[in-house]
Short mmCIF file of C-alpha atoms (C1' of nucleotides) in Angstrom, two decimals:
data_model
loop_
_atom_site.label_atom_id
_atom_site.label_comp_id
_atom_site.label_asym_id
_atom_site.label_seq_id
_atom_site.Cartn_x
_atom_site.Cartn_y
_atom_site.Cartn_z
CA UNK A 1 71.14 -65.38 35.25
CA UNK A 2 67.54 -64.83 34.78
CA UNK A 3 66.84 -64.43 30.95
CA UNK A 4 64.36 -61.47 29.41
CA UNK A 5 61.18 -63.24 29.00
CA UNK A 6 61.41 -64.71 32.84
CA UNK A 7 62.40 -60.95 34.28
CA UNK A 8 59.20 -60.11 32.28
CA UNK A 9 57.23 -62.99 33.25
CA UNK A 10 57.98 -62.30 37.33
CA UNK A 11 57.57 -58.94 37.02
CA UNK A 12 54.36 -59.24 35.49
CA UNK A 13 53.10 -61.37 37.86
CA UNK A 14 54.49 -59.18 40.79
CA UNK A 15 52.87 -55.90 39.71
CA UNK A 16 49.48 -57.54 38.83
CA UNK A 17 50.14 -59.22 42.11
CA UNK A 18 50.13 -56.15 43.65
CA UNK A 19 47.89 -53.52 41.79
CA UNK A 20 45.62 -56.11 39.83
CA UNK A 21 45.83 -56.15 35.83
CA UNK A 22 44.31 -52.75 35.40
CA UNK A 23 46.45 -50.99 37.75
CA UNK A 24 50.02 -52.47 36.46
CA UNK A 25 50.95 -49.75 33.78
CA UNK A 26 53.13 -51.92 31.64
CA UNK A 27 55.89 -49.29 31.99
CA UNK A 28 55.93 -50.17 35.78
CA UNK A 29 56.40 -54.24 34.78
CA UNK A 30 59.17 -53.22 31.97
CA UNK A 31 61.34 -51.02 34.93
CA UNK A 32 60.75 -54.05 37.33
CA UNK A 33 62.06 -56.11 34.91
CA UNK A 34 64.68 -53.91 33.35
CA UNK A 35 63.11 -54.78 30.15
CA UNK A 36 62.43 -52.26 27.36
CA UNK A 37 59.23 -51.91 25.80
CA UNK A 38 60.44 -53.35 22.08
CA UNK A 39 62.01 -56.38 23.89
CA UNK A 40 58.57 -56.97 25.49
CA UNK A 41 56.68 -56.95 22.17
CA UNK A 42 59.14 -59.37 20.49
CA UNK A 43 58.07 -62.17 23.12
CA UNK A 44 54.86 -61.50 23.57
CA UNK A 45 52.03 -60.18 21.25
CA UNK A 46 50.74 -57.71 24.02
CA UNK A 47 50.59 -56.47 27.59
CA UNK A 48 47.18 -59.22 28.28
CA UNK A 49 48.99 -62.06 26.57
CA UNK A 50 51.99 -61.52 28.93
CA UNK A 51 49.87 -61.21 31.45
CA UNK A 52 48.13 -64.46 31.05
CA UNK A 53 51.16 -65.95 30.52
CA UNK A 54 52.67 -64.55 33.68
CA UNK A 55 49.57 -65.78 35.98
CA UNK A 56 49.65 -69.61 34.43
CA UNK A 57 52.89 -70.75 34.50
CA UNK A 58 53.80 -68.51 38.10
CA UNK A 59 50.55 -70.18 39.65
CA UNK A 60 51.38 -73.55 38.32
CA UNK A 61 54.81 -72.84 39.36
CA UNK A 62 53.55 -72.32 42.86
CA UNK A 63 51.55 -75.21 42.98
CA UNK A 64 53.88 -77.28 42.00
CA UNK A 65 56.20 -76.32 44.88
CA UNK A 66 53.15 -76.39 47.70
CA UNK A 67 51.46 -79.63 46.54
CA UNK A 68 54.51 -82.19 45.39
CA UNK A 69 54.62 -83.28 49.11
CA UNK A 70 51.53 -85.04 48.81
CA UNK A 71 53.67 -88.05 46.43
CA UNK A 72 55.98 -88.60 49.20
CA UNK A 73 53.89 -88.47 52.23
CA UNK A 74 52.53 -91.34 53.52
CA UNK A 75 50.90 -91.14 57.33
CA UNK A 76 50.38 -87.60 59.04
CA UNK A 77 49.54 -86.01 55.50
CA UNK A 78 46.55 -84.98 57.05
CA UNK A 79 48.48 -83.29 59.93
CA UNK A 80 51.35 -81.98 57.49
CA UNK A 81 47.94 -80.24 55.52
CA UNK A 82 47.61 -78.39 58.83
CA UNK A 83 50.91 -77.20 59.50
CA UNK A 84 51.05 -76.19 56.35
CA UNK A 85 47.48 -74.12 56.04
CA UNK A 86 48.49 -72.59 59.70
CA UNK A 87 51.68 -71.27 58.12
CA UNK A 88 51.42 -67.48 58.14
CA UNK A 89 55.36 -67.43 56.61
CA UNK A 90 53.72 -68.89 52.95
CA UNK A 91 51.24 -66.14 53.15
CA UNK A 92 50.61 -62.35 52.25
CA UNK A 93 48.05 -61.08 53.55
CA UNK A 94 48.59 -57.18 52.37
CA UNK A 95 48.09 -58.54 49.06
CA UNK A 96 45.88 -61.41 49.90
CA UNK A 97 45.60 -64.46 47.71
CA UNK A 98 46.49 -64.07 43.53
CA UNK A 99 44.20 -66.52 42.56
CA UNK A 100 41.05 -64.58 44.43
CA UNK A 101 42.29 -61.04 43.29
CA UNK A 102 42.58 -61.93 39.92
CA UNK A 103 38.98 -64.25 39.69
CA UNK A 104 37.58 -61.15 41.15
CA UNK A 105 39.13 -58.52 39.34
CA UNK A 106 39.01 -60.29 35.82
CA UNK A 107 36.69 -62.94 35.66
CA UNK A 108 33.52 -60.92 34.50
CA UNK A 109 35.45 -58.89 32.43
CA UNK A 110 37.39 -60.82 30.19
CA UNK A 111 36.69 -63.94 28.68
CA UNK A 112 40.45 -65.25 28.20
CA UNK A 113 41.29 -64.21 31.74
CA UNK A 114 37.72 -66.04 32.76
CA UNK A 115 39.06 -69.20 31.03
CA UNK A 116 42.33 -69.41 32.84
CA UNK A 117 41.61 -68.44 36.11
CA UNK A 118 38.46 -71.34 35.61
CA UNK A 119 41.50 -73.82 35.53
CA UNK A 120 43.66 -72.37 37.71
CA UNK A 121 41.35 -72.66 40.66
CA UNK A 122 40.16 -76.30 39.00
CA UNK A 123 43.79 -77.37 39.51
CA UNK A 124 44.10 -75.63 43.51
CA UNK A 125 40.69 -77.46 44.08
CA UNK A 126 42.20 -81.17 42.74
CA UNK A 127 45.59 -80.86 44.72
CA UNK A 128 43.16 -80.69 47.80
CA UNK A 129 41.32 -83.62 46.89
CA UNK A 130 44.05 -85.29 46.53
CA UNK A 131 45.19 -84.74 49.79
CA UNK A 132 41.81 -85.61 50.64
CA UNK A 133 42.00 -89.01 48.80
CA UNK A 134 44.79 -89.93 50.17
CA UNK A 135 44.17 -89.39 53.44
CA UNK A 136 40.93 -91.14 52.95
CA UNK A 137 43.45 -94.71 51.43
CA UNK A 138 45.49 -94.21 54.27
CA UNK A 139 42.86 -94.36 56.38
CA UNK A 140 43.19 -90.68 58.31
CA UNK A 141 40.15 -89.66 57.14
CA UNK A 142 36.43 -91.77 56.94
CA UNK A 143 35.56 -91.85 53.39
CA UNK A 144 33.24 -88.84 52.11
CA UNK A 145 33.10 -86.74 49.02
CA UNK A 146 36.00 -85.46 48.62
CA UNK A 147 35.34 -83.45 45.68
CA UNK A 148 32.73 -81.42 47.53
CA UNK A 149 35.01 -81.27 50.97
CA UNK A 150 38.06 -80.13 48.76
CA UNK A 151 35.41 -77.29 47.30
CA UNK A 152 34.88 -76.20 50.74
CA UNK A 153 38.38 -76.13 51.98
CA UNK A 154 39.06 -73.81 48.96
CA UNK A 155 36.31 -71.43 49.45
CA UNK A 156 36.76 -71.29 52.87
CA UNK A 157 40.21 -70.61 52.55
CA UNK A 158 40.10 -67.96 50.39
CA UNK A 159 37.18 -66.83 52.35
CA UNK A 160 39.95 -66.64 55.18
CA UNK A 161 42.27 -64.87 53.29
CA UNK A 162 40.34 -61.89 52.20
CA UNK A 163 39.19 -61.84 55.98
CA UNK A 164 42.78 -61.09 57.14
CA UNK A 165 42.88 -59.01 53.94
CA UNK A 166 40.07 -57.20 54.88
CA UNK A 167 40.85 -56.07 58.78
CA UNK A 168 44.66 -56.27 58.27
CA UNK A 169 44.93 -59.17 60.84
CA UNK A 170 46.30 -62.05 60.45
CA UNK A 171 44.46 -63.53 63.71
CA UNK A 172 41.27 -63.60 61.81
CA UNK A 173 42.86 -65.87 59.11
CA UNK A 174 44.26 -68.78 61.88
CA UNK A 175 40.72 -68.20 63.67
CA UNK A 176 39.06 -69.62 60.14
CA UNK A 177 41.30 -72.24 59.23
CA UNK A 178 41.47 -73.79 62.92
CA UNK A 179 37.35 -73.78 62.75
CA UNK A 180 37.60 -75.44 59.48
CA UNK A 181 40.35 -77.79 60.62
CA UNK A 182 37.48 -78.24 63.56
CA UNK A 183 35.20 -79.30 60.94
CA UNK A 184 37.51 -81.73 59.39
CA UNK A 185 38.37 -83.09 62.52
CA UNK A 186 34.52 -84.25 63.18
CA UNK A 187 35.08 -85.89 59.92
CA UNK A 188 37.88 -87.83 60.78
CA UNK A 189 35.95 -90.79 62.55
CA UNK B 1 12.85 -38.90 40.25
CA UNK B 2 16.54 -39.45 40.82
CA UNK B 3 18.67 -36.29 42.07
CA UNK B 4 21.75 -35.98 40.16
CA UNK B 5 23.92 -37.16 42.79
CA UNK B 6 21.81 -40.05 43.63
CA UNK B 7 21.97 -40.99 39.31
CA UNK B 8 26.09 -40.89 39.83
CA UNK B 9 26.32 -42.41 42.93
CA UNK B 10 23.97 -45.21 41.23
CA UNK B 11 25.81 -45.18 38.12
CA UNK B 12 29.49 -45.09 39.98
CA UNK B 13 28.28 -48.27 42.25
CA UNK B 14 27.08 -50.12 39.15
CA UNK B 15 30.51 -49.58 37.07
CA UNK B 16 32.36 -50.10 39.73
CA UNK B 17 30.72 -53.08 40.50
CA UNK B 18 31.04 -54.47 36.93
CA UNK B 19 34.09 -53.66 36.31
CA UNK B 20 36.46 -52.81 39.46
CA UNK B 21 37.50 -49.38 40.50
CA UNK B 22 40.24 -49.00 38.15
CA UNK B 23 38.57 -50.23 35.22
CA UNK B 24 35.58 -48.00 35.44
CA UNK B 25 36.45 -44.57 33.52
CA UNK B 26 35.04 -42.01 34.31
CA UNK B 27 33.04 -41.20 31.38
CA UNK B 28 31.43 -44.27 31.41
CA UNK B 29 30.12 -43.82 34.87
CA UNK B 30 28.99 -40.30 33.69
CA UNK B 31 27.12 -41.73 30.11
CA UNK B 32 25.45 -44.17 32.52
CA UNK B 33 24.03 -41.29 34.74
CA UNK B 34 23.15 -39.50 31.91
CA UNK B 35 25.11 -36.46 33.96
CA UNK B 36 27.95 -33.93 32.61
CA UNK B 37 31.51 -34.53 33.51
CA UNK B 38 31.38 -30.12 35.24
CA UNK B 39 28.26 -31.25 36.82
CA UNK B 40 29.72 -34.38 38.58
CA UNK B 41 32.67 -31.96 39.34
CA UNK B 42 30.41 -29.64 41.13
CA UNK B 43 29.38 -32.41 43.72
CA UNK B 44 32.00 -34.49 44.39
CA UNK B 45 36.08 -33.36 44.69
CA UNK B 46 37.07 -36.34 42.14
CA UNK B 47 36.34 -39.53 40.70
CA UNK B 48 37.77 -41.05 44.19
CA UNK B 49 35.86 -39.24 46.64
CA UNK B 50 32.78 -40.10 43.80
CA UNK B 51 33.66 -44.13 44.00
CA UNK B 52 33.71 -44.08 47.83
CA UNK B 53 31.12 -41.64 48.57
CA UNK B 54 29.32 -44.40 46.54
CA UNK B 55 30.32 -48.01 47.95
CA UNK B 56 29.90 -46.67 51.33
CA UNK B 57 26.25 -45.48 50.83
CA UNK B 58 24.94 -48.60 48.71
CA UNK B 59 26.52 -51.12 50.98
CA UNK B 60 25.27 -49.48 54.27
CA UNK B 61 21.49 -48.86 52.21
CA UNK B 62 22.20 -52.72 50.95
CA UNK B 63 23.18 -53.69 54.49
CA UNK B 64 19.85 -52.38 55.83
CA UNK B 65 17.56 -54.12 53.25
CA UNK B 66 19.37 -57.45 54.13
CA UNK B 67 19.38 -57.53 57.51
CA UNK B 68 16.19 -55.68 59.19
CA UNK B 69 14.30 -58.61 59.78
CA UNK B 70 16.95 -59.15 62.04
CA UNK B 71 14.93 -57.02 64.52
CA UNK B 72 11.59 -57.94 64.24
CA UNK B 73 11.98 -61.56 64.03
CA UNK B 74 11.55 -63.89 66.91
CA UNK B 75 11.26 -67.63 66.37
CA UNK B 76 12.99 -69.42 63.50
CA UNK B 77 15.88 -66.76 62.80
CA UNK B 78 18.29 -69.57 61.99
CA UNK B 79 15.81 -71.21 59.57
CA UNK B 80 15.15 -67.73 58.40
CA UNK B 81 18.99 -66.48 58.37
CA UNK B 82 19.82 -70.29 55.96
CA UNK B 83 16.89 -69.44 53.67
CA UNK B 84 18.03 -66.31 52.83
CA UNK B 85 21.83 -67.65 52.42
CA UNK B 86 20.12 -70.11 49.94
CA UNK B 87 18.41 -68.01 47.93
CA UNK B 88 20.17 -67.57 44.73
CA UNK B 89 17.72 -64.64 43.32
CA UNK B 90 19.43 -62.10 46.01
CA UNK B 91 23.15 -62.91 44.31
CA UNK B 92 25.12 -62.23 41.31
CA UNK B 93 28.05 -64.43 40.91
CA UNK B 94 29.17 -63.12 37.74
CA UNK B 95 30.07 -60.08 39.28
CA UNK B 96 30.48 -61.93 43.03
CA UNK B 97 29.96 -59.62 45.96
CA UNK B 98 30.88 -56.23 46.08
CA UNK B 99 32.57 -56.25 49.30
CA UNK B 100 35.09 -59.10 48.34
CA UNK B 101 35.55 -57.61 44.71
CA UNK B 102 36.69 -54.33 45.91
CA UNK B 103 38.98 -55.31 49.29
CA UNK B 104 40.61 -57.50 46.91
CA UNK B 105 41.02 -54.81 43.88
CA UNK B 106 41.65 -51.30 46.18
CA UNK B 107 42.87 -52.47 49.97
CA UNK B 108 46.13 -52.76 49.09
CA UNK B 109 46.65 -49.88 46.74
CA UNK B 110 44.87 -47.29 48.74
CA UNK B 111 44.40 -46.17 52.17
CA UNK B 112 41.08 -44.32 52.10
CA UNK B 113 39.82 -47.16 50.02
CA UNK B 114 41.29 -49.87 52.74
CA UNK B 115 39.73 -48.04 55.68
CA UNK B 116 36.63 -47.65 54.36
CA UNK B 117 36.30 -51.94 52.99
CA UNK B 118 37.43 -52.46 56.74
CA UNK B 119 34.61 -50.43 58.18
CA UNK B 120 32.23 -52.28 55.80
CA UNK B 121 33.11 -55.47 56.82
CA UNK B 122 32.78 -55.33 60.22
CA UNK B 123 29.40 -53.84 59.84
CA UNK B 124 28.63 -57.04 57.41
CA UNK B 125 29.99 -59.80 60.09
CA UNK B 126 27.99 -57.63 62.93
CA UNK B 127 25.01 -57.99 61.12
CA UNK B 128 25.50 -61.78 61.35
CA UNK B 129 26.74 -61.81 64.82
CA UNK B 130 23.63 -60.16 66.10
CA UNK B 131 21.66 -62.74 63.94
CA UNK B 132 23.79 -65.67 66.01
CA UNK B 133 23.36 -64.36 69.13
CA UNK B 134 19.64 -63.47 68.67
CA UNK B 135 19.59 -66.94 68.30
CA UNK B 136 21.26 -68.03 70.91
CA UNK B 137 19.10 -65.39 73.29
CA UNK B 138 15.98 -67.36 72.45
CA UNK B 139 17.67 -70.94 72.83
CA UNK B 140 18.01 -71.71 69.01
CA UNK B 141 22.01 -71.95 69.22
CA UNK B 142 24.15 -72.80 72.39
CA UNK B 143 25.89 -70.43 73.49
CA UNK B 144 29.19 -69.90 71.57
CA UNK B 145 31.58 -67.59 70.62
CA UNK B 146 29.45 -65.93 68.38
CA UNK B 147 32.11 -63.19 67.08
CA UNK B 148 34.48 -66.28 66.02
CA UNK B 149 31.33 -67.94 64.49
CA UNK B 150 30.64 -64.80 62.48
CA UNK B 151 34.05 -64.21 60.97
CA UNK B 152 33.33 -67.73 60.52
CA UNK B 153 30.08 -68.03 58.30
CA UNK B 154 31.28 -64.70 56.42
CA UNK B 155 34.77 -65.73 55.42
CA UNK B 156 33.00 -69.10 54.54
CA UNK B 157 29.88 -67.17 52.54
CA UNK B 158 32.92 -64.61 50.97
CA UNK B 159 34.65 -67.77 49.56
CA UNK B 160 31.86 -69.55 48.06
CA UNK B 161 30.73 -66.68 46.14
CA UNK B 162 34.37 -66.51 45.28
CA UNK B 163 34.30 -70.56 44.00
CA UNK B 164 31.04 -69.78 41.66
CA UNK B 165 32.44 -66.62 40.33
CA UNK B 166 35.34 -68.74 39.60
CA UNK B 167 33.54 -72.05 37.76
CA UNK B 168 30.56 -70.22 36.72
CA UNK B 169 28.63 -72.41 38.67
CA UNK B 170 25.88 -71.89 41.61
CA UNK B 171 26.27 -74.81 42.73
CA UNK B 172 29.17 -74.88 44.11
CA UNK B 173 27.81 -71.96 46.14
CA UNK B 174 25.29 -74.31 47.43
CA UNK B 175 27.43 -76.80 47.77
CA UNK B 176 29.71 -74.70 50.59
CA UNK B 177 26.65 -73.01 51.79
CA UNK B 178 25.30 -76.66 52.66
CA UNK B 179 28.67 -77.45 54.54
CA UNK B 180 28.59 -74.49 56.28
CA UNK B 181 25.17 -75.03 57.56
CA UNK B 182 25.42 -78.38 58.60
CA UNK B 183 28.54 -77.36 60.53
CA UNK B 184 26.24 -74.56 62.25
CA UNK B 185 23.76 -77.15 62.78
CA UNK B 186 26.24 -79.66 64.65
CA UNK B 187 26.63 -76.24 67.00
CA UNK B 188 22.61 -76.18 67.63
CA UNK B 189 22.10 -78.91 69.58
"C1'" DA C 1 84.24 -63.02 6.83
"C1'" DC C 2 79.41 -63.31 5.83
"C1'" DG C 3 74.58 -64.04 6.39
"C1'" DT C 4 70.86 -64.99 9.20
"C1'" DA C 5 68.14 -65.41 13.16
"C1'" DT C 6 67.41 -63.65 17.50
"C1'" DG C 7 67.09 -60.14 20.55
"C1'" DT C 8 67.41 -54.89 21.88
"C1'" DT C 9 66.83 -49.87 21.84
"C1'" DG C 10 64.04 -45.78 22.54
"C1'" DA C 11 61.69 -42.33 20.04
"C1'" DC C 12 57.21 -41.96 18.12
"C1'" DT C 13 51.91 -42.17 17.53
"C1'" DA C 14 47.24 -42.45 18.84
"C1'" DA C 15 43.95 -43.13 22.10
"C1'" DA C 16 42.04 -42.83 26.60
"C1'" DT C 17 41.56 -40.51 30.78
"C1'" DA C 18 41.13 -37.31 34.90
"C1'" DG C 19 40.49 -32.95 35.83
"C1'" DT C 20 39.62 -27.52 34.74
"C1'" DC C 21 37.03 -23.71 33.61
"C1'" DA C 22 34.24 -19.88 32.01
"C1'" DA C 23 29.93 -19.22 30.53
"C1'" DG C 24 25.34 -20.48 30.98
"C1'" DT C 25 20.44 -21.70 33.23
"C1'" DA C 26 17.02 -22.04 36.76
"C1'" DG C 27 15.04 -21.49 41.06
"C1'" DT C 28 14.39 -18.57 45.32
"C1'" DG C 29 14.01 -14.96 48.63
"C1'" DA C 30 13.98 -9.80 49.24
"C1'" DT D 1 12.89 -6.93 39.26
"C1'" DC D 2 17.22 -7.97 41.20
"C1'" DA D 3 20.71 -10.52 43.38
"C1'" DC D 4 22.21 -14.73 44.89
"C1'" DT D 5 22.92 -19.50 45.14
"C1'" DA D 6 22.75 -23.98 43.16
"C1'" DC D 7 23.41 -26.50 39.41
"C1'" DT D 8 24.67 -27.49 34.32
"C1'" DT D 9 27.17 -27.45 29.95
"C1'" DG D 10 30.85 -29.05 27.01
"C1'" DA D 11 35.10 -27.60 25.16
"C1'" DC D 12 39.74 -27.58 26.72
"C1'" DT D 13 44.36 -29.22 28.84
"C1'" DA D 14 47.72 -32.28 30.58
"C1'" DT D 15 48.99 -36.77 31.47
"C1'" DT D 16 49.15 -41.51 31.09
"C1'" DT D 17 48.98 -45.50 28.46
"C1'" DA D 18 49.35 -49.36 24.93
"C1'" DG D 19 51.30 -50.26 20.97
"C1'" DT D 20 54.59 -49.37 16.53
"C1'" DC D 21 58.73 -49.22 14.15
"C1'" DA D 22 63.18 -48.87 12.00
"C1'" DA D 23 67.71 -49.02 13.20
"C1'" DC D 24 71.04 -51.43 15.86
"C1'" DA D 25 73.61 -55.37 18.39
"C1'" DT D 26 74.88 -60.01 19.19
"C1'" DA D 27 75.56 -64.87 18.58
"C1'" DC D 28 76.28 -68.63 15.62
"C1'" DG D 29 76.66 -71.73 11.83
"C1'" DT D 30 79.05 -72.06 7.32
#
DNA sequence: ACGTATGTTGACTAAATAGTCAAGTAGTGA
DNA sequence: TCACTACTTGACTATTTAGTCAACATACGT
């Protein structure tokens, strides 16, 4: 059984998730989580600390389970990156990508939220170049800076993302990510 | 001198912009257009009908600023089309671009708001695909599939706005607009 | 059994916010 | 001058929202 600060903690991150941090009334996250409102402000100080608590540990959470295949894999990691980019199951595309919503939602507006969604997309950025590097010592992948190709396999993924977001089809997503797979490729020697 | 509804449709873009749809209150829009809250009233139904009364007009007057040349230019459009995506002085990545800001704050959360982001987004990757296939018209570009190619360089342009709104640093929007080009460029031959 | 720390309840306050309205002003054509 | 329309003013209401608080419950070590 889930206890009250992790019912808070999804819930949080669902309804920001969903309606951004502005538009998640914190009533709405404490009847998600079942939570009343005096239980909420004995764990956390207020609504934008929960919040910021919610977003760091759920992302890292999520990275956590998407990236820890890269330790074990050994050849076809490049290929396995594919599969797993063309998979529309790990994606929403209603709700498009939480890192993006929140960068562009919060970012210019406050500086703690700036600060942590700064890292957040730091750490997204290094488990691609570590795919990257990888790929490169196994020798799938000609050497080449992989700091700058892991930048643009970020931005064009999230580029792809709010794409889909955008026209409501998920077609235009798989139509980015094979170009940029494409682009790889050429790479690839 | 400004009309009244041109100073709130001004003002409503430029809070909006700042600081998302739901975070802009009303009465800050209003102090910024130096306007009455009855007077706003008496041209537009609500604050909704205000905000997209408001991204729909600048983007489409922002739209036409941006990409005129389109039609008198001959020779060089490419060169002319990567110069512009270069120039830093026409961006503003704390706030990042409009479009992606507000798809990812309102599509999800509100139909009007959805249909209208959709509608401005296919204008945007027009605008582009009439640049490519200018291009391709006077032999600058082989021919392609210039429609892929545009959902292409936008998605791609949308996400490295995205990665320097997230750092806080231009050049990583250089950095992906590079990529991108040289990925165009293999395309040119 | 007692005391303490930890967690829970929900009514309450204060502020912010969208929207209403009746009374006013100014320009225009007859 | 008069009537009419277009626009303006700002006080007012109703609702939503974050945050407070004091009383209550539960678990646990002694």
């Amino acid at each position: 059984m889930e206890n009250t600060r992790d019912k808070l903690i999804d819930a949080t991150f669902d309804e920001i998730y969903s309606h951004g941090y502005q538009g998640a009334p914190l009533t709405d996250i404490l009847k998600k989580a079942g939570v009343h409102k005096g239980s909420m402000y004995h764990f956390f100080k207020n609504k934008k600390e929960m919040a910021l608590a919610a977003i760091g540990e759920k992302m890292f959470e999520k990275f956590n389970e998407r990236y820890s295949y890269v330790e074990s894999y050994q050849i076809g990691i490049l290929d396995e990156f594919y599969k797993r980019l063309r998979d529309l199951t790990a994606r929403d595309f209603k709700r498009g990508c939480p890192i993006a919503n929140i960068v562009q939602e919060m970012s210019n507006i406050d500086e703690d939220f700036n600060v942590l969604m700064k890292s957040i997309y730091e750490v997204f950025r290094e488990n691609v170049k570590s795919i990257l590097d990888k790929a490169i010592e196994i020798k799938e992948l000609k050497p080449c800076d992989t700091t700058k190709l892991a930048l643009f396999i970020t931005s064009t993924l999230e580029g792809a993302i709010l794409s889909a977001k955008a026209t409501g089809d998920e077609q235009d997503y798989l139509d980015v990510i094979d170009e940029m797979i494409d682009y790889i490729q050429m790479k690839r020697g």
